[in-house]
PDB file of C-alpha atoms in Angstrom:
ATOM      1  CA  UNK A   1      -0.624  -0.091  -0.362  1.00 38.00           C
ATOM      2  CA  UNK A   2       1.779   3.388  -1.070  1.00 40.00           C
ATOM      3  CA  UNK A   3      -0.240   5.511   0.959  1.00 44.00           C
ATOM      4  CA  UNK A   4      -2.560   4.197   3.440  1.00 43.00           C
ATOM      5  CA  UNK A   5      -3.620   7.403   5.049  1.00 41.00           C
ATOM      6  CA  UNK A   6      -4.674   8.527   1.444  1.00 43.00           C
ATOM      7  CA  UNK A   7      -7.680   5.243   1.266  1.00 51.00           C
ATOM      8  CA  UNK A   8      -9.035   5.665   4.638  1.00 52.00           C
ATOM      9  CA  UNK A   9     -12.311   5.679   4.324  1.00 48.00           C
ATOM     10  CA  UNK A  10     -12.516   9.081   7.037  1.00 50.00           C
ATOM     11  CA  UNK A  11     -10.741  12.129   5.491  1.00 47.00           C
ATOM     12  CA  UNK A  12     -11.469  13.921   9.319  1.00 50.00           C
ATOM     13  CA  UNK A  13     -13.443  11.292  12.058  1.00 54.00           C
ATOM     14  CA  UNK A  14     -13.875  14.703  14.250  1.00 52.00           C
ATOM     15  CA  UNK A  15     -16.529  16.783  13.626  1.00 46.00           C
ATOM     16  CA  UNK A  16     -16.192  20.754  14.064  1.00 42.00           C
ATOM     17  CA  UNK A  17     -17.760  20.053  18.338  1.00 43.00           C
ATOM     18  CA  UNK A  18     -14.507  17.889  18.359  1.00 48.00           C
ATOM     19  CA  UNK A  19     -16.595  13.857  18.688  1.00 51.00           C
ATOM     20  CA  UNK A  20     -16.061  11.524  16.227  1.00 56.00           C
ATOM     21  CA  UNK A  21     -18.433  12.340  14.008  1.00 54.00           C
ATOM     22  CA  UNK A  22     -20.039   9.959  10.999  1.00 51.00           C
ATOM     23  CA  UNK A  23     -22.627  10.925   7.974  1.00 53.00           C
ATOM     24  CA  UNK A  24     -25.337   9.067   7.626  1.00 54.00           C
ATOM     25  CA  UNK A  25     -23.950   7.146   4.372  1.00 67.00           C
ATOM     26  CA  UNK A  26     -20.722   5.432   6.737  1.00 76.00           C
ATOM     27  CA  UNK A  27     -21.194   2.158   7.698  1.00 85.00           C
ATOM     28  CA  UNK A  28     -21.283   0.984  11.683  1.00 87.00           C
ATOM     29  CA  UNK A  29     -20.380  -1.836  12.550  1.00 90.00           C
ATOM     30  CA  UNK A  30     -22.434  -2.882  16.215  1.00 91.00           C
ATOM     31  CA  UNK A  31     -22.632   1.194  15.873  1.00 91.00           C
ATOM     32  CA  UNK A  32     -19.303   1.751  15.940  1.00 94.00           C
ATOM     33  CA  UNK A  33     -17.883   3.660  12.416  1.00 95.00           C
ATOM     34  CA  UNK A  34     -14.764   1.501  10.797  1.00 95.00           C
ATOM     35  CA  UNK A  35     -12.410   4.575  12.124  1.00 96.00           C
ATOM     36  CA  UNK A  36     -13.486   4.335  16.165  1.00 96.00           C
ATOM     37  CA  UNK A  37     -12.763   0.310  15.387  1.00 97.00           C
ATOM     38  CA  UNK A  38      -9.701   0.348  13.726  1.00 97.00           C
ATOM     39  CA  UNK A  39      -8.697   3.187  16.460  1.00 98.00           C
ATOM     40  CA  UNK A  40      -9.760   0.195  19.574  1.00 97.00           C
ATOM     41  CA  UNK A  41      -7.767  -2.375  17.973  1.00 98.00           C
ATOM     42  CA  UNK A  42      -4.235  -0.238  17.618  1.00 98.00           C
ATOM     43  CA  UNK A  43      -4.401   1.135  20.658  1.00 97.00           C
ATOM     44  CA  UNK A  44      -4.983  -2.964  22.324  1.00 98.00           C
ATOM     45  CA  UNK A  45      -1.853  -3.074  20.034  1.00 97.00           C
ATOM     46  CA  UNK A  46       0.128  -1.046  22.981  1.00 95.00           C
ATOM     47  CA  UNK A  47      -0.280  -4.067  25.317  1.00 96.00           C
ATOM     48  CA  UNK A  48       2.222  -7.301  25.127  1.00 97.00           C
ATOM     49  CA  UNK A  49       0.055  -9.289  26.594  1.00 97.00           C
ATOM     50  CA  UNK A  50      -2.492  -9.482  23.367  1.00 98.00           C
ATOM     51  CA  UNK A  51       0.399  -8.803  20.930  1.00 98.00           C
ATOM     52  CA  UNK A  52       1.546 -12.334  22.391  1.00 98.00           C
ATOM     53  CA  UNK A  53      -2.204 -12.955  22.558  1.00 98.00           C
ATOM     54  CA  UNK A  54      -2.601 -12.534  18.672  1.00 98.00           C
ATOM     55  CA  UNK A  55       0.792 -14.471  18.404  1.00 98.00           C
ATOM     56  CA  UNK A  56      -0.347 -17.483  19.813  1.00 98.00           C
ATOM     57  CA  UNK A  57      -3.734 -17.871  17.772  1.00 98.00           C
ATOM     58  CA  UNK A  58      -1.442 -17.709  14.303  1.00 98.00           C
ATOM     59  CA  UNK A  59      -2.554 -14.159  13.557  1.00 98.00           C
ATOM     60  CA  UNK A  60       0.455 -12.504  13.205  1.00 98.00           C
ATOM     61  CA  UNK A  61       1.799 -15.492  10.688  1.00 97.00           C
ATOM     62  CA  UNK A  62      -1.699 -14.850   8.558  1.00 98.00           C
ATOM     63  CA  UNK A  63      -0.354 -12.706   5.268  1.00 98.00           C
ATOM     64  CA  UNK A  64      -3.969 -11.297   5.074  1.00 98.00           C
ATOM     65  CA  UNK A  65      -3.823  -9.945   9.339  1.00 98.00           C
ATOM     66  CA  UNK A  66      -0.262  -9.036   7.941  1.00 98.00           C
ATOM     67  CA  UNK A  67      -1.335  -6.610   5.371  1.00 98.00           C
ATOM     68  CA  UNK A  68      -4.062  -4.921   7.992  1.00 98.00           C
ATOM     69  CA  UNK A  69      -1.339  -4.783  10.129  1.00 98.00           C
ATOM     70  CA  UNK A  70       0.233  -2.693   7.140  1.00 98.00           C
ATOM     71  CA  UNK A  71      -2.748  -0.571   6.704  1.00 98.00           C
ATOM     72  CA  UNK A  72      -3.478   0.352  10.589  1.00 98.00           C
ATOM     73  CA  UNK A  73       0.063   2.090   9.741  1.00 97.00           C
ATOM     74  CA  UNK A  74      -1.414   5.385   8.740  1.00 98.00           C
ATOM     75  CA  UNK A  75      -2.155   5.855  12.578  1.00 98.00           C
ATOM     76  CA  UNK A  76       1.785   7.571  12.137  1.00 97.00           C
ATOM     77  CA  UNK A  77       0.295  10.259  10.392  1.00 97.00           C
ATOM     78  CA  UNK A  78       0.070  13.685  12.049  1.00 95.00           C
ATOM     79  CA  UNK A  79      -3.816  13.658  11.334  1.00 96.00           C
ATOM     80  CA  UNK A  80      -4.176  10.685  13.114  1.00 97.00           C
ATOM     81  CA  UNK A  81      -1.844  10.335  15.898  1.00 96.00           C
ATOM     82  CA  UNK A  82      -4.037  13.253  17.903  1.00 96.00           C
ATOM     83  CA  UNK A  83      -6.586  10.287  17.867  1.00 97.00           C
ATOM     84  CA  UNK A  84      -4.586   7.967  20.309  1.00 97.00           C
ATOM     85  CA  UNK A  85      -4.394   7.941  23.856  1.00 94.00           C
ATOM     86  CA  UNK A  86      -0.964   6.223  24.153  1.00 90.00           C
ATOM     87  CA  UNK A  87       0.803   7.057  21.104  1.00 94.00           C
ATOM     88  CA  UNK A  88       4.225   6.403  22.484  1.00 92.00           C
ATOM     89  CA  UNK A  89       3.691   2.742  23.046  1.00 93.00           C
ATOM     90  CA  UNK A  90       0.802   2.547  20.433  1.00 95.00           C
ATOM     91  CA  UNK A  91       3.349   3.348  17.224  1.00 96.00           C
ATOM     92  CA  UNK A  92       5.936   1.512  18.806  1.00 95.00           C
ATOM     93  CA  UNK A  93       4.437  -1.971  18.712  1.00 96.00           C
ATOM     94  CA  UNK A  94       2.779  -0.653  15.405  1.00 97.00           C
ATOM     95  CA  UNK A  95       6.802  -0.590  13.934  1.00 97.00           C
ATOM     96  CA  UNK A  96       7.792  -3.626  15.720  1.00 97.00           C
ATOM     97  CA  UNK A  97       4.458  -5.359  14.219  1.00 98.00           C
ATOM     98  CA  UNK A  98       5.941  -4.810  10.838  1.00 97.00           C
ATOM     99  CA  UNK A  99       9.253  -7.238  11.626  1.00 98.00           C
ATOM    100  CA  UNK A 100       8.745 -10.555  11.006  1.00 97.00           C
ATOM    101  CA  UNK A 101      10.726 -11.711  13.145  1.00 98.00           C
ATOM    102  CA  UNK A 102       9.304 -10.006  16.264  1.00 98.00           C
ATOM    103  CA  UNK A 103       5.925 -11.302  15.400  1.00 98.00           C
ATOM    104  CA  UNK A 104       7.320 -14.177  16.173  1.00 97.00           C
ATOM    105  CA  UNK A 105       9.892 -13.607  19.131  1.00 98.00           C
ATOM    106  CA  UNK A 106       6.526 -12.226  20.101  1.00 98.00           C
ATOM    107  CA  UNK A 107       5.586 -15.392  21.102  1.00 98.00           C
ATOM    108  CA  UNK A 108       8.192 -16.064  23.701  1.00 97.00           C
ATOM    109  CA  UNK A 109       7.157 -15.207  27.925  1.00 97.00           C
ATOM    110  CA  UNK A 110      10.807 -13.374  27.701  1.00 97.00           C
ATOM    111  CA  UNK A 111      10.331 -10.844  25.037  1.00 97.00           C
ATOM    112  CA  UNK A 112       6.626 -10.367  26.900  1.00 97.00           C
ATOM    113  CA  UNK A 113       8.096  -9.832  29.896  1.00 97.00           C
ATOM    114  CA  UNK A 114      10.709  -7.163  29.126  1.00 96.00           C
ATOM    115  CA  UNK A 115       8.458  -5.308  26.015  1.00 94.00           C
ATOM    116  CA  UNK A 116       5.820  -4.875  29.307  1.00 94.00           C
ATOM    117  CA  UNK A 117       8.644  -3.592  31.240  1.00 93.00           C
ATOM    118  CA  UNK A 118       9.895  -1.313  28.916  1.00 88.00           C
ATOM    119  CA  UNK A 119       6.382   0.206  28.113  1.00 82.00           C
ATOM    120  CA  UNK A 120       5.379   0.745  31.827  1.00 80.00           C
ATOM    121  CA  UNK A 121       9.098   2.369  32.431  1.00 78.00           C
ATOM    122  CA  UNK A 122       8.430   4.768  29.656  1.00 70.00           C
ATOM    123  CA  UNK A 123       5.181   5.547  30.253  1.00 66.00           C
ATOM    124  CA  UNK A 124       6.365   6.156  34.659  1.00 72.00           C
ATOM    125  CA  UNK A 125       9.190   8.662  32.799  1.00 68.00           C
ATOM    126  CA  UNK A 126       6.207  10.591  30.988  1.00 61.00           C
ATOM    127  CA  UNK A 127       4.283  11.736  33.822  1.00 58.00           C
TER     128      UNK A 127
END
């Protein structure tokens, strides 16, 4: 995908009131827009234990899922970073997931523990 941000269906997901907006033509899934679901999912990637779960389910070996992770890189663009609650850990995980070796290594409890410690340490330093 040359420019994932350009292919995202929501040009500016916030309304003028600063809340997530949806037009009547935007499809919803269980009452949520695609952007809201992708935002929730990409933020969950900051949890090393969730990454381990995805790996244990063999999702990180699925080429279609790997392509989806590549697509989610539109969150690295400034117009989307602002929606992330914890941009540092989220974007770090998204970057690591682009690497095949990491997608294999995250099965290791030691790697999960080290990543969890790094994430905790960086959040404590940020405060």
